[in-house]
Coordinates of N, CA and C in Angstrom, one line a residue:
X22 N -0.2 2.3 -18.9 CA -1.3 1.6 -17.8 C -0.9 2.5 -16.8
X23 N -2.0 3.2 -16.1 CA -1.8 3.9 -14.9 C -1.5 2.9 -14.0
X24 N -0.5 3.7 -12.9 CA 0.0 2.9 -11.7 C -1.0 2.2 -10.7
X25 N -2.2 2.8 -10.5 CA -3.1 2.0 -9.8 C -3.7 0.9 -10.3
X26 N -3.6 0.8 -11.6 CA -4.2 -0.4 -12.5 C -3.0 -1.4 -12.4
X27 N -1.6 -1.2 -12.3 CA -0.7 -1.9 -12.4 C -0.6 -2.5 -11.1
X28 N -0.6 -1.7 -10.1 CA -0.7 -2.4 -8.6 C -1.8 -3.3 -8.3
X29 N -3.1 -3.1 -8.9 CA -4.3 -3.8 -8.8 C -4.4 -5.0 -9.9
X30 N -3.3 -5.5 -10.4 CA -3.5 -6.6 -11.2 C -4.1 -6.2 -12.5
X31 N -3.9 -4.7 -13.1 CA -4.5 -4.5 -14.4 C -6.0 -4.1 -14.2
X32 N -6.7 -4.3 -13.0 CA -7.9 -3.9 -12.9 C -8.1 -2.5 -12.4
X33 N -8.8 -1.8 -12.7 CA -9.3 -0.5 -12.0 C -9.7 -0.5 -10.7
X34 N -9.1 0.4 -9.7 CA -9.9 0.3 -8.5 C -11.1 1.1 -8.4
X35 N -12.0 0.6 -7.4 CA -13.2 1.3 -7.4 C -12.9 2.7 -6.8
X36 N -13.7 3.6 -7.2 CA -13.7 5.0 -6.8 C -14.1 5.0 -5.4
X37 N -13.6 5.9 -4.4 CA -13.9 5.9 -3.1 C -14.6 7.6 -2.8
X38 N -15.5 7.7 -2.0 CA -16.0 8.9 -1.8 C -15.0 9.7 -0.8
X39 N -14.3 10.7 -1.4 CA -13.4 11.4 -0.6 C -14.1 12.3 0.5
X40 N -15.1 12.9 0.3 CA -15.8 13.8 1.3 C -16.2 12.9 2.4
X41 N -16.8 11.7 2.0 CA -17.5 10.7 3.3 C -16.1 10.3 4.1
X42 N -15.1 9.9 3.4 CA -13.8 9.5 4.0 C -13.1 10.4 5.0
X43 N -13.1 11.7 4.4 CA -12.5 12.8 5.4 C -13.5 13.1 6.4
X44 N -14.9 13.0 6.4 CA -15.7 13.3 7.4 C -15.6 12.0 8.4
X45 N -15.5 10.8 8.0 CA -15.2 9.8 9.0 C -14.0 9.9 9.7
X46 N -12.8 10.4 9.0 CA -11.6 10.6 9.4 C -11.6 11.8 10.5
X47 N -12.3 12.8 10.3 CA -12.5 14.0 11.2 C -13.2 13.6 12.4
X48 N -14.0 12.6 12.2 CA -14.7 12.0 13.4 C -13.9 11.2 14.3
X49 N -12.7 10.7 13.8 CA -11.6 9.8 14.3 C -12.2 8.4 14.1
X50 N -12.8 8.1 13.1 CA -13.2 6.8 12.7 C -12.6 6.3 11.4
X51 N -12.9 4.9 11.2 CA -12.5 4.4 9.9 C -12.8 5.0 8.8
X52 N -11.9 5.4 7.6 CA -12.5 6.1 6.7 C -13.3 5.2 5.7
X53 N -13.1 3.9 5.9 CA -13.9 3.0 5.0 C -15.3 2.7 5.6
X54 N -15.3 2.2 6.9 CA -16.6 1.9 7.5 C -17.4 3.1 8.3
X55 N -16.4 3.9 8.8 CA -17.1 5.0 9.8 C -17.3 4.5 11.2
X56 N -17.0 3.1 11.4 CA -17.5 2.5 12.8 C -16.3 2.3 13.7
X57 N -15.1 1.8 13.2 CA -14.0 1.6 14.1 C -13.2 2.9 14.4
X58 N -12.3 2.7 15.5 CA -11.7 3.8 15.9 C -10.4 3.9 15.0
X59 N -10.2 5.1 14.6 CA -9.2 5.4 13.6 C -7.7 5.4 14.3
X60 N -7.6 5.8 15.6 CA -6.6 5.9 16.4 C -6.6 5.0 17.7
X61 N -5.3 4.3 18.0 CA -5.4 3.8 19.1 C -4.7 4.4 20.5
X62 N -4.1 5.4 20.0 CA -3.5 6.4 21.0 C -3.9 7.8 20.5
X63 N -3.6 9.0 21.1 CA -3.8 10.4 20.7 C -3.7 10.5 19.2
X64 N -2.6 10.0 18.7 CA -2.3 10.3 17.2 C -1.9 9.2 16.6
X65 N -1.8 8.1 17.2 CA -1.4 6.7 16.4 C -2.5 5.9 15.6
X66 N -2.1 5.9 14.5 CA -3.3 5.1 13.5 C -3.2 3.8 13.9
X67 N -4.5 3.1 14.0 CA -4.6 1.7 13.9 C -4.0 0.9 12.8
X68 N -3.4 -0.3 13.2 CA -2.8 -1.0 12.0 C -3.9 -1.4 11.0
X69 N -5.2 -1.6 11.7 CA -6.3 -2.2 10.8 C -7.6 -1.8 11.6
X70 N -8.5 -1.5 10.9 CA -10.0 -1.2 11.5 C -10.3 -2.2 12.4
X71 N -10.8 -2.0 13.6 CA -11.4 -3.1 14.6 C -12.7 -3.6 14.0
X72 N -13.4 -2.7 13.3 CA -14.6 -3.2 12.8 C -14.7 -3.8 11.5
X73 N -13.9 -3.2 10.5 CA -14.1 -3.8 9.2 C -12.9 -4.6 8.8
X74 N -11.8 -4.4 9.4 CA -10.5 -4.8 9.1 C -9.8 -4.2 8.0
X75 N -10.0 -3.1 7.5 CA -9.4 -2.4 6.5 C -8.0 -1.9 7.0
X76 N -6.9 -2.2 6.1 CA -5.5 -2.0 6.6 C -5.3 -0.4 6.5
X77 N -4.8 -0.1 7.7 CA -4.6 1.5 7.8 C -3.1 1.6 8.2
X78 N -2.4 0.7 8.5 CA -1.0 1.0 9.0 C 0.0 1.6 8.1
X79 N -0.3 1.7 6.6 CA 0.6 2.5 5.8 C 0.0 3.9 5.6
X80 N -1.1 4.3 6.2 CA -1.2 5.7 6.1 C -0.4 6.8 6.9
X81 N 0.2 7.6 6.3 CA 1.1 8.4 6.9 C 0.9 10.0 6.6
X82 N 0.6 10.7 7.7 CA 0.2 12.1 7.4 C 1.4 12.9 7.8
X83 N 2.5 12.6 8.4 CA 3.8 13.4 8.7 C 3.4 14.6 9.2
X84 N 3.8 15.9 8.7 CA 3.7 17.1 9.5 C 2.7 17.8 9.0
X85 N 1.8 17.3 7.8 CA 0.8 18.3 7.4 C -0.4 18.5 8.4
X86 N -0.7 17.5 9.3 CA -1.8 17.9 10.4 C -1.3 19.2 11.4
X87 N 0.0 19.1 11.7 CA 0.6 20.2 12.5 C 0.4 21.4 11.8
X88 N 0.9 21.6 10.4 CA 0.7 22.7 9.8 C -0.8 23.3 9.5
X89 N -1.8 22.4 9.4 CA -3.0 22.8 9.0 C -3.6 23.1 10.4
X90 N -3.3 22.5 11.4 CA -3.7 23.0 12.9 C -3.2 24.2 13.3
X91 N -2.2 24.7 12.9 CA -1.5 26.0 13.4 C -2.1 27.0 12.4
X92 N -2.6 26.7 11.0 CA -3.3 27.6 10.3 C -4.7 28.0 10.8
X93 N -5.3 26.8 11.2 CA -6.7 27.0 11.6 C -6.7 27.7 13.1
X94 N -6.0 27.1 14.0 CA -6.1 27.7 15.4 C -5.5 29.1 15.4
X95 N -4.5 29.4 14.7 CA -3.6 30.7 14.7 C -4.8 31.7 14.2
X96 N -5.7 31.4 13.0 CA -6.6 32.4 12.6 C -7.7 32.8 13.7
X97 N -8.0 31.6 14.4 CA -9.3 31.7 15.4 C -8.7 32.8 16.5
X98 N -7.4 32.3 17.0 CA -6.8 32.9 18.3 C -6.7 34.4 17.8
X99 N -5.9 34.7 16.8 CA -5.6 36.1 16.5 C -6.6 36.8 16.3
X100 N -7.9 36.4 15.7 CA -9.0 37.2 15.4 C -9.7 37.5 16.9
X101 N -9.4 36.4 17.8 CA -10.1 36.7 19.2 C -9.1 37.7 19.9
X102 N -7.8 37.7 19.8 CA -6.9 38.5 20.4 C -7.3 40.0 20.0
X103 N -7.1 40.2 18.7 CA -7.5 41.5 17.9 C -9.0 41.9 18.5
X104 N -10.0 41.1 18.4 CA -11.2 41.6 19.0 C -11.3 42.1 20.4
X105 N -10.7 41.4 21.2 CA -10.7 41.8 22.6 C -9.8 42.9 22.9
X106 N -8.7 43.1 22.0 CA -7.8 44.2 22.3 C -8.5 45.5 21.7
X107 N -9.2 45.3 20.7 CA -9.8 46.6 20.1 C -11.1 47.0 21.0
X108 N -11.9 45.9 21.5 CA -13.0 46.2 22.3 C -12.7 46.8 23.9
X109 N -11.7 46.0 24.4 CA -11.7 46.2 25.7 C -10.1 46.8 26.3
X110 N -9.3 46.5 25.5 CA -7.7 46.9 25.7 C -7.3 46.5 27.1
X111 N -7.5 45.3 27.4 CA -7.1 44.8 28.7 C -5.4 45.0 28.8
X112 N -4.9 44.8 29.9 CA -3.5 44.5 30.1 C -3.0 43.4 29.5
X113 N -1.8 43.4 29.2 CA -1.2 42.2 28.6 C -1.2 40.7 29.4
X114 N -1.2 40.9 30.6 CA -1.5 39.7 31.4 C -2.6 38.9 31.3
X115 N -3.7 39.9 31.0 CA -5.0 39.2 30.7 C -5.1 38.3 29.3
X116 N -4.5 39.1 28.5 CA -4.3 38.3 27.2 C -3.6 36.8 27.5
X117 N -2.4 37.1 28.2 CA -1.7 35.8 28.4 C -2.7 34.7 29.2
X118 N -3.3 35.2 30.3 CA -4.1 34.2 31.0 C -5.2 33.7 30.1
X119 N -5.7 34.5 29.1 CA -6.9 34.0 28.3 C -6.2 33.2 27.0
X120 N -5.5 33.7 26.2 CA -5.0 33.1 25.0 C -4.2 32.0 25.1
X121 N -3.2 31.9 26.0 CA -2.2 30.8 25.9 C -2.9 29.6 26.4
X122 N -3.8 29.5 27.3 CA -4.5 28.2 27.6 C -5.4 27.8 26.5
X123 N -6.0 28.9 25.7 CA -7.1 28.5 24.9 C -6.3 28.0 23.6
X124 N -5.1 28.6 23.2 CA -4.4 28.1 22.1 C -3.9 26.6 22.4
X125 N -3.5 26.4 23.6 CA -3.0 24.9 23.7 C -4.1 24.2 23.7
X126 N -5.1 24.3 24.3 CA -6.6 23.5 24.2 C -7.1 23.2 22.8
X127 N -7.2 24.4 22.3 CA -7.7 24.4 20.8 C -6.7 23.5 19.9
X128 N -5.4 23.7 19.9 CA -4.6 22.9 19.1 C -4.6 21.3 19.4
X129 N -4.7 21.0 20.9 CA -5.0 19.6 21.3 C -6.2 19.0 20.8
X130 N -7.3 19.9 20.7 CA -8.7 19.4 20.1 C -8.7 19.3 18.7
X131 N -8.0 20.2 17.9 CA -8.3 20.2 16.5 C -7.1 19.1 15.7
X132 N -5.8 19.1 16.3 CA -5.0 18.0 15.6 C -5.6 16.8 15.4
X133 N -6.0 16.0 16.3 CA -6.5 14.7 15.8 C -7.6 14.8 14.8
X134 N -8.3 15.7 14.8 CA -9.4 15.6 13.9 C -8.7 16.0 12.3
X135 N -7.9 16.8 12.4 CA -7.3 17.3 11.0 C -6.4 16.0 10.6
X136 N -5.9 15.2 11.5 CA -4.9 14.2 11.1 C -6.0 13.2 10.7
X137 N -7.0 12.9 11.3 CA -8.2 11.9 10.8 C -8.7 12.3 9.4
X138 N -8.8 13.5 9.1 CA -9.4 14.1 7.7 C -8.3 13.8 6.9
X139 N -7.0 13.9 7.0 CA -6.0 13.9 6.2 C -5.9 12.2 5.9
X140 N -5.9 11.4 6.9 CA -5.9 10.0 6.6 C -6.8 9.7 5.8
X141 N -8.1 10.0 6.1 CA -9.4 9.7 5.3 C -9.2 10.1 3.8
X142 N -8.5 11.4 3.5 CA -8.1 11.7 2.1 C -7.2 11.0 1.5
X143 N -6.2 10.5 2.2 CA -5.2 9.5 1.6 C -5.7 8.2 1.4
X144 N -6.7 7.8 2.3 CA -7.1 6.4 2.1 C -8.1 6.4 0.8
X145 N -9.0 7.6 0.7 CA -9.9 7.7 -0.4 C -9.1 7.7 -1.9
X146 N -8.0 8.4 -1.9 CA -7.2 8.5 -3.1 C -6.1 7.4 -3.2
X147 N -6.2 6.6 -2.6 CA -5.2 5.4 -2.6 C -3.9 5.8 -2.4
X148 N -3.6 7.0 -1.6 CA -2.1 7.3 -1.5 C -1.2 6.5 -0.5
X149 N -1.4 5.3 -0.7 CA -0.3 4.6 0.2 C 0.6 3.5 -0.5

């Protein structure tokens, strides 16, 4: 008998829409209902959804959101650096003034969205 059936008293669990759960998580909303806030601090997952009561305390994304954020932001920033360097060839201090704050801001904006999407994926696949 599959593990999810054993944990559910022998009954198969209902399938969950993975893409919808990830979209809700990306929007920083509960993966179940899409209405309640997923985080109560910058990256702290709620114990339960304030709107529908779905338990979220057991969802752990660990280091994966940081790795995906580095991957996404790194590709965007490096492309921008290369495009600017190739087109205008500004001095290095211009690169530092433009790209360092942009990297920080992009990372801070992308990280909670990536974490939300990963929590949504975990919730949809019963990975708790």
